[in-house]
GROMACS .gro file of N, CA and C in nm:
model
  210
    1ALA      N    1  -0.173   2.382  -2.709
    1ALA     CA    2  -0.137   2.468  -2.567
    1ALA      C    3  -0.287   2.500  -2.544
    2GLU      N    4  -0.383   2.528  -2.628
    2GLU     CA    5  -0.541   2.570  -2.577
    2GLU      C    6  -0.607   2.483  -2.507
    3LEU      N    7  -0.590   2.331  -2.538
    3LEU     CA    8  -0.630   2.230  -2.465
    3LEU      C    9  -0.571   2.221  -2.331
    4CYS      N   10  -0.445   2.242  -2.324
    4CYS     CA   11  -0.367   2.218  -2.183
    4CYS      C   12  -0.417   2.347  -2.091
    5LYS      N   13  -0.473   2.447  -2.133
    5LYS     CA   14  -0.497   2.562  -2.057
    5LYS      C   15  -0.615   2.543  -1.969
    6ASN      N   16  -0.698   2.443  -2.036
    6ASN     CA   17  -0.838   2.397  -1.940
    6ASN      C   18  -0.823   2.286  -1.871
    7VAL      N   19  -0.720   2.217  -1.872
    7VAL     CA   20  -0.665   2.102  -1.770
    7VAL      C   21  -0.607   2.123  -1.651
    8ALA      N   22  -0.670   2.063  -1.539
    8ALA     CA   23  -0.625   2.109  -1.403
    8ALA      C   24  -0.493   2.049  -1.390
    9ASP      N   25  -0.415   2.078  -1.296
    9ASP     CA   26  -0.287   2.046  -1.267
    9ASP      C   27  -0.306   1.916  -1.200
   10LEU      N   28  -0.215   1.826  -1.238
   10LEU     CA   29  -0.222   1.682  -1.199
   10LEU      C   30  -0.091   1.657  -1.087
   11THR      N   31  -0.130   1.661  -0.953
   11THR     CA   32  -0.030   1.631  -0.858
   11THR      C   33  -0.051   1.507  -0.796
   12PRO      N   34   0.067   1.438  -0.775
   12PRO     CA   35   0.081   1.318  -0.722
   12PRO      C   36   0.010   1.335  -0.579
   13GLU      N   37  -0.066   1.201  -0.538
   13GLU     CA   38  -0.121   1.202  -0.406
   13GLU      C   39  -0.005   1.196  -0.307
   14ALA      N   40  -0.023   1.272  -0.190
   14ALA     CA   41   0.087   1.263  -0.113
   14ALA      C   42   0.053   1.154  -0.001
   15ARG      N   43   0.154   1.055  -0.003
   15ARG     CA   44   0.144   0.945   0.075
   15ARG      C   45   0.257   0.925   0.169
   16ARG      N   46   0.238   0.902   0.285
   16ARG     CA   47   0.341   0.889   0.369
   16ARG      C   48   0.412   0.755   0.357
   17PRO      N   49   0.536   0.767   0.343
   17PRO     CA   50   0.614   0.632   0.323
   17PRO      C   51   0.616   0.564   0.471
   18LEU      N   52   0.644   0.421   0.476
   18LEU     CA   53   0.628   0.331   0.579
   18LEU      C   54   0.759   0.262   0.572
   19ASP      N   55   0.824   0.253   0.705
   19ASP     CA   56   0.944   0.130   0.701
   19ASP      C   57   0.893   0.004   0.710
   20ASP      N   58   0.992  -0.088   0.696
   20ASP     CA   59   0.934  -0.245   0.676
   20ASP      C   60   0.872  -0.280   0.778
   21ASP      N   61   0.893  -0.252   0.902
   21ASP     CA   62   0.815  -0.283   1.016
   21ASP      C   63   0.667  -0.216   1.032
   22GLU      N   64   0.658  -0.118   0.991
   22GLU     CA   65   0.527  -0.057   0.997
   22GLU      C   66   0.435  -0.135   0.879
   23VAL      N   67   0.494  -0.145   0.767
   23VAL     CA   68   0.428  -0.215   0.667
   23VAL      C   69   0.386  -0.339   0.728
   24ALA      N   70   0.468  -0.444   0.772
   24ALA     CA   71   0.459  -0.548   0.808
   24ALA      C   72   0.341  -0.565   0.937
   25GLU      N   73   0.341  -0.459   1.014
   25GLU     CA   74   0.245  -0.458   1.129
   25GLU      C   75   0.116  -0.407   1.055
   26TRP      N   76   0.093  -0.332   0.951
   26TRP     CA   77  -0.007  -0.286   0.879
   26TRP      C   78  -0.082  -0.417   0.809
   27ILE      N   79   0.015  -0.504   0.742
   27ILE     CA   80  -0.040  -0.618   0.689
   27ILE      C   81  -0.081  -0.713   0.782
   28ALA      N   82  -0.019  -0.722   0.907
   28ALA     CA   83  -0.052  -0.830   0.990
   28ALA      C   84  -0.184  -0.794   1.058
   29ASP      N   85  -0.211  -0.652   1.097
   29ASP     CA   86  -0.337  -0.622   1.130
   29ASP      C   87  -0.462  -0.645   1.043
   30ARG      N   88  -0.443  -0.623   0.905
   30ARG     CA   89  -0.550  -0.665   0.803
   30ARG      C   90  -0.560  -0.807   0.784
   31LEU      N   91  -0.452  -0.880   0.796
   31LEU     CA   92  -0.481  -1.047   0.767
   31LEU      C   93  -0.532  -1.105   0.903
   32ALA      N   94  -0.522  -1.043   1.013
   32ALA     CA   95  -0.585  -1.093   1.132
   32ALA      C   96  -0.740  -1.086   1.142
   33SER      N   97  -0.791  -0.960   1.072
   33SER     CA   98  -0.922  -0.949   1.057
   33SER      C   99  -0.995  -1.006   0.927
   34GLU      N  100  -0.904  -1.029   0.818
   34GLU     CA  101  -0.972  -1.071   0.708
   34GLU      C  102  -0.840  -1.169   0.659
   35PRO      N  103  -0.856  -1.291   0.689
   35PRO     CA  104  -0.734  -1.375   0.658
   35PRO      C  105  -0.725  -1.419   0.495
   36SER      N  106  -0.831  -1.407   0.422
   36SER     CA  107  -0.823  -1.426   0.280
   36SER      C  108  -0.796  -1.294   0.208
   37LEU      N  109  -0.737  -1.201   0.266
   37LEU     CA  110  -0.714  -1.091   0.191
   37LEU      C  111  -0.571  -1.139   0.087
   38THR      N  112  -0.594  -1.077  -0.029
   38THR     CA  113  -0.485  -1.074  -0.124
   38THR      C  114  -0.382  -0.963  -0.109
   39LYS      N  115  -0.281  -0.989  -0.170
   39LYS     CA  116  -0.184  -0.886  -0.160
   39LYS      C  117  -0.222  -0.760  -0.253
   40THR      N  118  -0.264  -0.786  -0.365
   40THR     CA  119  -0.323  -0.663  -0.442
   40THR      C  120  -0.418  -0.587  -0.372
   41VAL      N  121  -0.529  -0.629  -0.303
   41VAL     CA  122  -0.633  -0.559  -0.238
   41VAL      C  123  -0.553  -0.516  -0.132
   42ALA      N  124  -0.468  -0.584  -0.067
   42ALA     CA  125  -0.403  -0.510   0.063
   42ALA      C  126  -0.319  -0.399   0.032
   43LEU      N  127  -0.251  -0.408  -0.089
   43LEU     CA  128  -0.185  -0.280  -0.125
   43LEU      C  129  -0.278  -0.166  -0.150
   44ARG      N  130  -0.368  -0.210  -0.226
   44ARG     CA  131  -0.474  -0.071  -0.242
   44ARG      C  132  -0.523  -0.021  -0.131
   45GLY      N  133  -0.548  -0.098  -0.029
   45GLY     CA  134  -0.605  -0.070   0.104
   45GLY      C  135  -0.491   0.014   0.162
   46LEU      N  136  -0.357  -0.008   0.180
   46LEU     CA  137  -0.262   0.061   0.230
   46LEU      C  138  -0.257   0.185   0.177
   47ARG      N  139  -0.260   0.225   0.041
   47ARG     CA  140  -0.237   0.333  -0.018
   47ARG      C  141  -0.360   0.417  -0.006
   48ALA      N  142  -0.484   0.360  -0.004
   48ALA     CA  143  -0.609   0.427   0.029
   48ALA      C  144  -0.598   0.497   0.169
   49ASP      N  145  -0.524   0.434   0.266
   49ASP     CA  146  -0.518   0.467   0.405
   49ASP      C  147  -0.412   0.564   0.402
   50GLY      N  148  -0.360   0.633   0.277
   50GLY     CA  149  -0.242   0.744   0.282
   50GLY      C  150  -0.123   0.718   0.294
   51PHE      N  151  -0.060   0.564   0.275
   51PHE     CA  152   0.043   0.525   0.305
   51PHE      C  153   0.128   0.507   0.160
   52ALA      N  154   0.257   0.486   0.133
   52ALA     CA  155   0.322   0.458   0.030
   52ALA      C  156   0.400   0.339   0.050
   53CYS      N  157   0.410   0.236  -0.062
   53CYS     CA  158   0.509   0.132  -0.043
   53CYS      C  159   0.505   0.090  -0.209
   54GLU      N  160   0.643   0.051  -0.220
   54GLU     CA  161   0.661   0.017  -0.373
   54GLU      C  162   0.611  -0.128  -0.369
   55GLN      N  163   0.544  -0.158  -0.491
   55GLN     CA  164   0.472  -0.277  -0.497
   55GLN      C  165   0.559  -0.419  -0.490
   56ALA      N  166   0.663  -0.422  -0.537
   56ALA     CA  167   0.746  -0.555  -0.494
   56ALA      C  168   0.796  -0.545  -0.368
   57ARG      N  169   0.828  -0.440  -0.283
   57ARG     CA  170   0.851  -0.449  -0.156
   57ARG      C  171   0.720  -0.505  -0.098
   58PHE      N  172   0.619  -0.434  -0.103
   58PHE     CA  173   0.506  -0.462  -0.034
   58PHE      C  174   0.486  -0.606  -0.047
   59GLY      N  175   0.491  -0.686  -0.179
   59GLY     CA  176   0.460  -0.818  -0.202
   59GLY      C  177   0.572  -0.906  -0.113
   60ARG      N  178   0.689  -0.870  -0.111
   60ARG     CA  179   0.773  -0.960  -0.024
   60ARG      C  180   0.734  -0.951   0.123
   61LEU      N  181   0.698  -0.820   0.160
   61LEU     CA  182   0.672  -0.814   0.312
   61LEU      C  183   0.526  -0.890   0.333
   62PHE      N  184   0.436  -0.879   0.251
   62PHE     CA  185   0.304  -0.949   0.252
   62PHE      C  186   0.323  -1.100   0.269
   63ALA      N  187   0.421  -1.146   0.188
   63ALA     CA  188   0.461  -1.303   0.171
   63ALA      C  189   0.502  -1.345   0.324
   64GLU      N  190   0.607  -1.260   0.351
   64GLU     CA  191   0.672  -1.277   0.497
   64GLU      C  192   0.573  -1.297   0.595
   65VAL      N  193   0.482  -1.185   0.612
   65VAL     CA  194   0.383  -1.198   0.714
   65VAL      C  195   0.303  -1.302   0.718
   66GLN      N  196   0.280  -1.357   0.598
   66GLN     CA  197   0.178  -1.456   0.570
   66GLN      C  198   0.237  -1.576   0.617
   67ASP      N  199   0.376  -1.599   0.605
   67ASP     CA  200   0.453  -1.719   0.652
   67ASP      C  201   0.454  -1.718   0.797
   68VAL      N  202   0.475  -1.601   0.875
   68VAL     CA  203   0.466  -1.599   1.020
   68VAL      C  204   0.323  -1.638   1.080
   69LEU      N  205   0.230  -1.591   1.020
   69LEU     CA  206   0.119  -1.621   1.069
   69LEU      C  207   0.039  -1.746   1.043
   70ALA      N  208   0.114  -1.825   0.952
   70ALA     CA  209   0.055  -1.938   0.899
   70ALA      C  210   0.106  -2.059   1.002
   0.00000   0.00000   0.00000
């Protein structure tokens, strides 16, 4: 209890959820400027931009956008 008193409250980062079309548009924009972008780095970037997307969903959308752009 004594240790917990000195620890700051951990609050989850507030990220805005996006729908599939918004995520796909975000991915397409990034791939247009950086074609070698990986889905892992892209997901980190999306989250760093303040948006939320579940990892598996992002991976599916990333693959779909890559197929369209190929």
